[in-house]
């Protein structure tokens, strides 16, 4: 199967920061087994597979090293940048497993930037039993959570469990049972945990365990950022329209910056840059 593989880091202007993603472009998509094999060989948390080679509308599937996922934000941003560089600025319609995701790509002074708009978000309050089980695996205490941001399952293309820490210190200490959390997340149909600390009304810090993809922690998670924005709006925890900045990856020494636009209705917009990763980086 002929195709070209690109390697980029998303939500950063520095290839040593952000979240690495593979972007595979071809005239037709390989079969699922081949895509899974390529994603495992690439080794990044996600690789996006896109076809055809031309046009504003493209089909895309996302694979982690261990499994296909329904939607991935950082690989979508990386894909948008690749498409923009090859075919020019504009809006690309990416047909994903969860619906069509428009991506606006533009060239700015210091590189390329892409803005995705998620599918319609949703959320569910997390049950006390689920919260207790997750906190036990994380080694967190219920008293360490921010009571103004209740635990919730949040969706904007994939489901994430949002847990808000009451302090930066709590968020900074992350050590969990990988296999136990993976089993729980598979049972609950969760893609990542969206662990956050709210520094201010418009600034959040996040960490994202991703054991179902074979990854201890993701340094930038666009899908989870969109889900967080949708949850805050739908639960009435923020007044829309609003803009948020999410800092992620600092603890991994891969700092990432995600800009979130929360409109009064519809999908959540997530914006970031992406840059090539030199093979030696």
XYZ file of C-alpha atoms in Angstrom:
281
model
C 0.000 0.000 0.000
C 1.639 3.194 -1.196
C 1.507 6.185 1.064
C 3.645 8.862 2.705
C 4.183 9.062 6.441
C 4.802 12.396 8.137
C 5.884 12.895 11.731
C 4.856 16.068 13.542
C 4.461 17.381 17.054
C 1.127 19.098 17.724
C 0.219 21.977 20.024
C 3.722 23.396 19.962
C 6.147 25.376 17.808
C 9.068 23.284 19.124
C 9.555 19.682 17.899
C 10.791 18.756 21.386
C 7.491 19.930 22.873
C 3.883 19.026 22.180
C 2.470 15.614 21.340
C 4.032 13.594 18.492
C 1.660 12.244 15.858
C 2.019 10.257 12.693
C 0.106 11.411 9.609
C -0.170 8.886 6.772
C -1.454 10.095 3.395
C -2.438 7.849 0.510
C -4.949 7.518 -2.311
C -6.861 4.810 -0.411
C -6.719 3.712 3.213
C -4.889 0.474 4.043
C -6.783 -2.327 5.764
C -7.179 -2.081 9.522
C -4.456 -4.614 10.292
C -1.939 -2.696 8.191
C -2.869 0.618 9.806
C -2.508 -0.953 13.247
C 0.899 -2.322 12.340
C 2.100 1.043 11.014
C 0.832 2.856 14.118
C 2.680 0.385 16.350
C 5.874 0.846 14.335
C 5.592 4.638 14.500
C 5.129 4.333 18.253
C 3.432 7.695 18.856
C 0.241 7.871 20.897
C -1.719 8.323 17.653
C -1.253 8.042 13.899
C -3.897 9.445 11.542
C -4.513 7.713 8.205
C -5.968 9.966 5.507
C -7.274 9.370 1.975
C -7.639 10.398 -0.824
C -4.665 12.553 -1.739
C -6.663 15.476 -3.148
C -9.744 17.495 -2.301
C -11.126 19.395 0.662
C -13.009 16.329 1.948
C -10.899 13.431 3.246
C -11.508 10.220 5.144
C -9.494 9.642 8.320
C -8.999 6.865 10.850
C -6.891 7.031 14.006
C -4.770 4.295 15.550
C -2.793 4.203 18.773
C 0.007 1.621 19.091
C -2.519 -0.850 20.520
C -5.980 -0.008 19.177
C -8.073 2.135 16.863
C -9.694 5.166 18.509
C -12.781 7.033 17.371
C -11.244 10.500 17.334
C -7.926 12.158 18.172
C -7.436 15.907 18.463
C -3.657 16.262 18.299
C -3.378 13.989 15.255
C -6.165 16.028 13.630
C -4.244 19.254 14.195
C -1.104 17.625 12.795
C -3.112 16.347 9.812
C -4.506 19.802 9.147
C -1.032 21.289 9.072
C 0.186 18.613 6.639
C -2.814 19.175 4.361
C -2.337 22.936 4.508
C 1.317 22.760 3.589
C 0.614 20.418 0.689
C -2.632 21.920 -0.611
C -2.887 25.426 0.822
C -4.772 27.270 3.517
C -8.493 26.751 3.940
C -11.049 24.436 5.481
C -10.686 20.673 5.185
C -13.574 18.367 6.020
C -12.312 15.243 7.780
C -14.792 12.363 7.760
C -14.138 10.485 11.006
C -15.845 7.523 12.662
C -17.848 9.948 14.827
C -18.821 12.458 12.135
C -17.406 15.219 9.995
C -14.791 17.425 11.683
C -13.933 20.659 9.850
C -10.342 21.833 10.226
C -9.375 25.397 9.340
C -5.699 25.667 8.412
C -3.758 28.903 8.210
C -0.147 29.995 7.901
C 0.957 32.393 10.614
C 4.189 34.282 11.214
C 6.037 31.440 12.915
C 4.519 28.413 11.204
C 1.248 26.610 10.529
C -1.833 26.465 12.729
C -4.970 24.319 12.586
C -8.346 24.726 14.293
C -10.669 21.725 14.516
C -14.340 21.923 15.436
C -15.509 18.857 17.313
C -18.745 16.982 16.891
C -21.524 17.929 19.316
C -20.275 17.439 22.887
C -22.088 15.600 25.649
C -21.491 14.761 29.293
C -22.742 12.575 32.137
C -22.162 13.026 35.841
C -19.721 10.391 37.083
C -21.191 7.982 39.610
C -19.762 8.040 43.140
C -18.700 4.404 42.762
C -16.727 5.156 39.582
C -15.076 8.200 41.151
C -14.102 6.165 44.233
C -12.618 3.402 42.083
C -10.591 5.782 39.913
C -9.337 7.785 42.882
C -8.135 4.570 44.520
C -6.167 3.623 41.393
C -4.691 7.130 41.157
C -3.917 7.314 44.873
C -5.986 10.498 45.174
C -8.345 11.451 47.982
C -11.875 12.746 47.466
C -10.931 15.789 49.564
C -8.276 16.699 46.976
C -10.856 17.379 44.240
C -12.218 20.780 43.234
C -15.834 20.689 44.418
C -16.830 23.413 41.939
C -16.009 21.133 38.986
C -17.776 17.828 39.707
C -16.361 14.617 38.186
C -17.978 13.809 34.847
C -17.735 11.700 31.744
C -17.308 14.133 28.853
C -17.558 13.551 25.097
C -16.525 15.427 21.963
C -15.748 12.492 19.688
C -14.427 10.202 22.423
C -15.319 9.759 26.091
C -13.029 11.062 28.839
C -13.370 11.144 32.609
C -12.849 14.685 33.904
C -11.403 14.965 37.399
C -10.479 18.423 38.695
C -7.775 18.675 41.331
C -8.118 21.381 43.960
C -4.408 22.227 43.801
C -1.528 22.297 41.346
C 0.452 20.151 43.786
C -2.098 17.341 43.533
C -2.045 17.455 39.728
C 1.755 17.458 39.650
C 1.969 14.114 41.451
C 0.791 11.389 39.086
C 1.577 7.734 39.754
C -0.999 5.045 39.021
C -1.514 1.323 38.448
C -1.329 1.113 34.649
C -3.096 -2.228 34.193
C -5.819 -1.481 36.758
C -6.642 1.856 35.149
C -6.557 0.330 31.666
C -9.050 -2.348 32.674
C -11.387 0.202 34.251
C -11.227 2.512 31.224
C -11.956 -0.336 28.804
C -14.943 -1.302 30.925
C -16.233 2.282 31.022
C -15.447 3.098 27.342
C -13.040 5.885 28.323
C -10.238 7.030 26.022
C -8.264 9.126 28.530
C -8.584 10.652 31.950
C -8.748 14.444 31.739
C -7.069 15.444 34.997
C -7.144 19.224 35.375
C -6.372 22.050 37.722
C -8.095 25.389 37.154
C -5.590 28.202 37.633
C -8.136 30.874 36.669
C -11.467 31.158 34.893
C -9.739 30.948 31.511
C -6.571 28.960 32.236
C -6.359 25.242 32.969
C -3.501 22.776 33.426
C -4.089 19.182 32.331
C -2.601 15.697 32.478
C -3.978 12.757 30.513
C -3.342 9.103 31.331
C -3.957 7.010 28.183
C -3.331 3.365 29.149
C -5.929 2.012 26.701
C -3.634 3.231 23.933
C -0.549 1.779 25.595
C 0.583 5.236 26.753
C 1.208 6.218 30.390
C 0.525 9.905 29.726
C -0.330 12.055 26.723
C 1.459 15.445 26.550
C -1.359 17.158 24.597
C -4.889 15.851 24.107
C -7.120 17.834 21.784
C -10.097 15.491 22.029
C -10.067 15.706 25.827
C -9.717 19.490 25.647
C -12.809 19.683 23.423
C -14.680 17.358 25.771
C -13.737 19.546 28.748
C -14.989 22.661 26.983
C -18.254 20.952 26.104
C -18.738 19.707 29.646
C -18.150 23.146 31.152
C -20.725 24.660 28.804
C -23.364 21.936 28.968
C -23.145 21.696 32.763
C -23.476 25.473 33.137
C -20.026 25.798 34.698
C -18.903 28.473 32.244
C -20.739 31.238 30.427
C -20.464 30.849 26.661
C -19.057 32.146 24.441
C -15.735 31.681 26.182
C -12.094 31.034 25.478
C -9.784 28.777 27.478
C -6.069 28.090 27.435
C -4.915 24.623 28.473
C -1.304 23.947 29.418
C -0.304 20.298 29.224
C 2.868 18.221 28.994
C 5.043 20.290 31.336
C 5.600 17.366 33.711
C 6.801 15.312 30.723
C 9.106 18.105 29.558
C 6.996 18.374 26.397
C 5.113 21.632 27.061
C 1.977 22.029 24.990
C -0.486 24.870 24.452
C -4.113 24.289 23.472
C -6.494 27.156 22.727
C -10.173 26.347 23.200
C -13.114 28.353 21.851
C -16.478 27.512 23.391
C -19.382 28.909 21.335
C -22.933 29.195 22.629
C -23.870 26.008 20.775
C -22.458 23.322 18.526
C -18.982 21.818 18.480
C -15.967 23.016 20.449
C -13.036 24.537 18.574
C -9.492 23.479 19.486
C -6.533 25.350 17.987
C -2.832 24.613 17.938
C 0.331 24.647 15.899
C 2.214 21.614 14.610
C 5.810 21.249 13.447
C 7.883 18.536 11.811
C 9.861 16.213 14.046
C 13.419 15.738 12.784
C 14.250 12.031 12.727
C 16.944 12.532 15.374
C 14.592 14.465 17.742
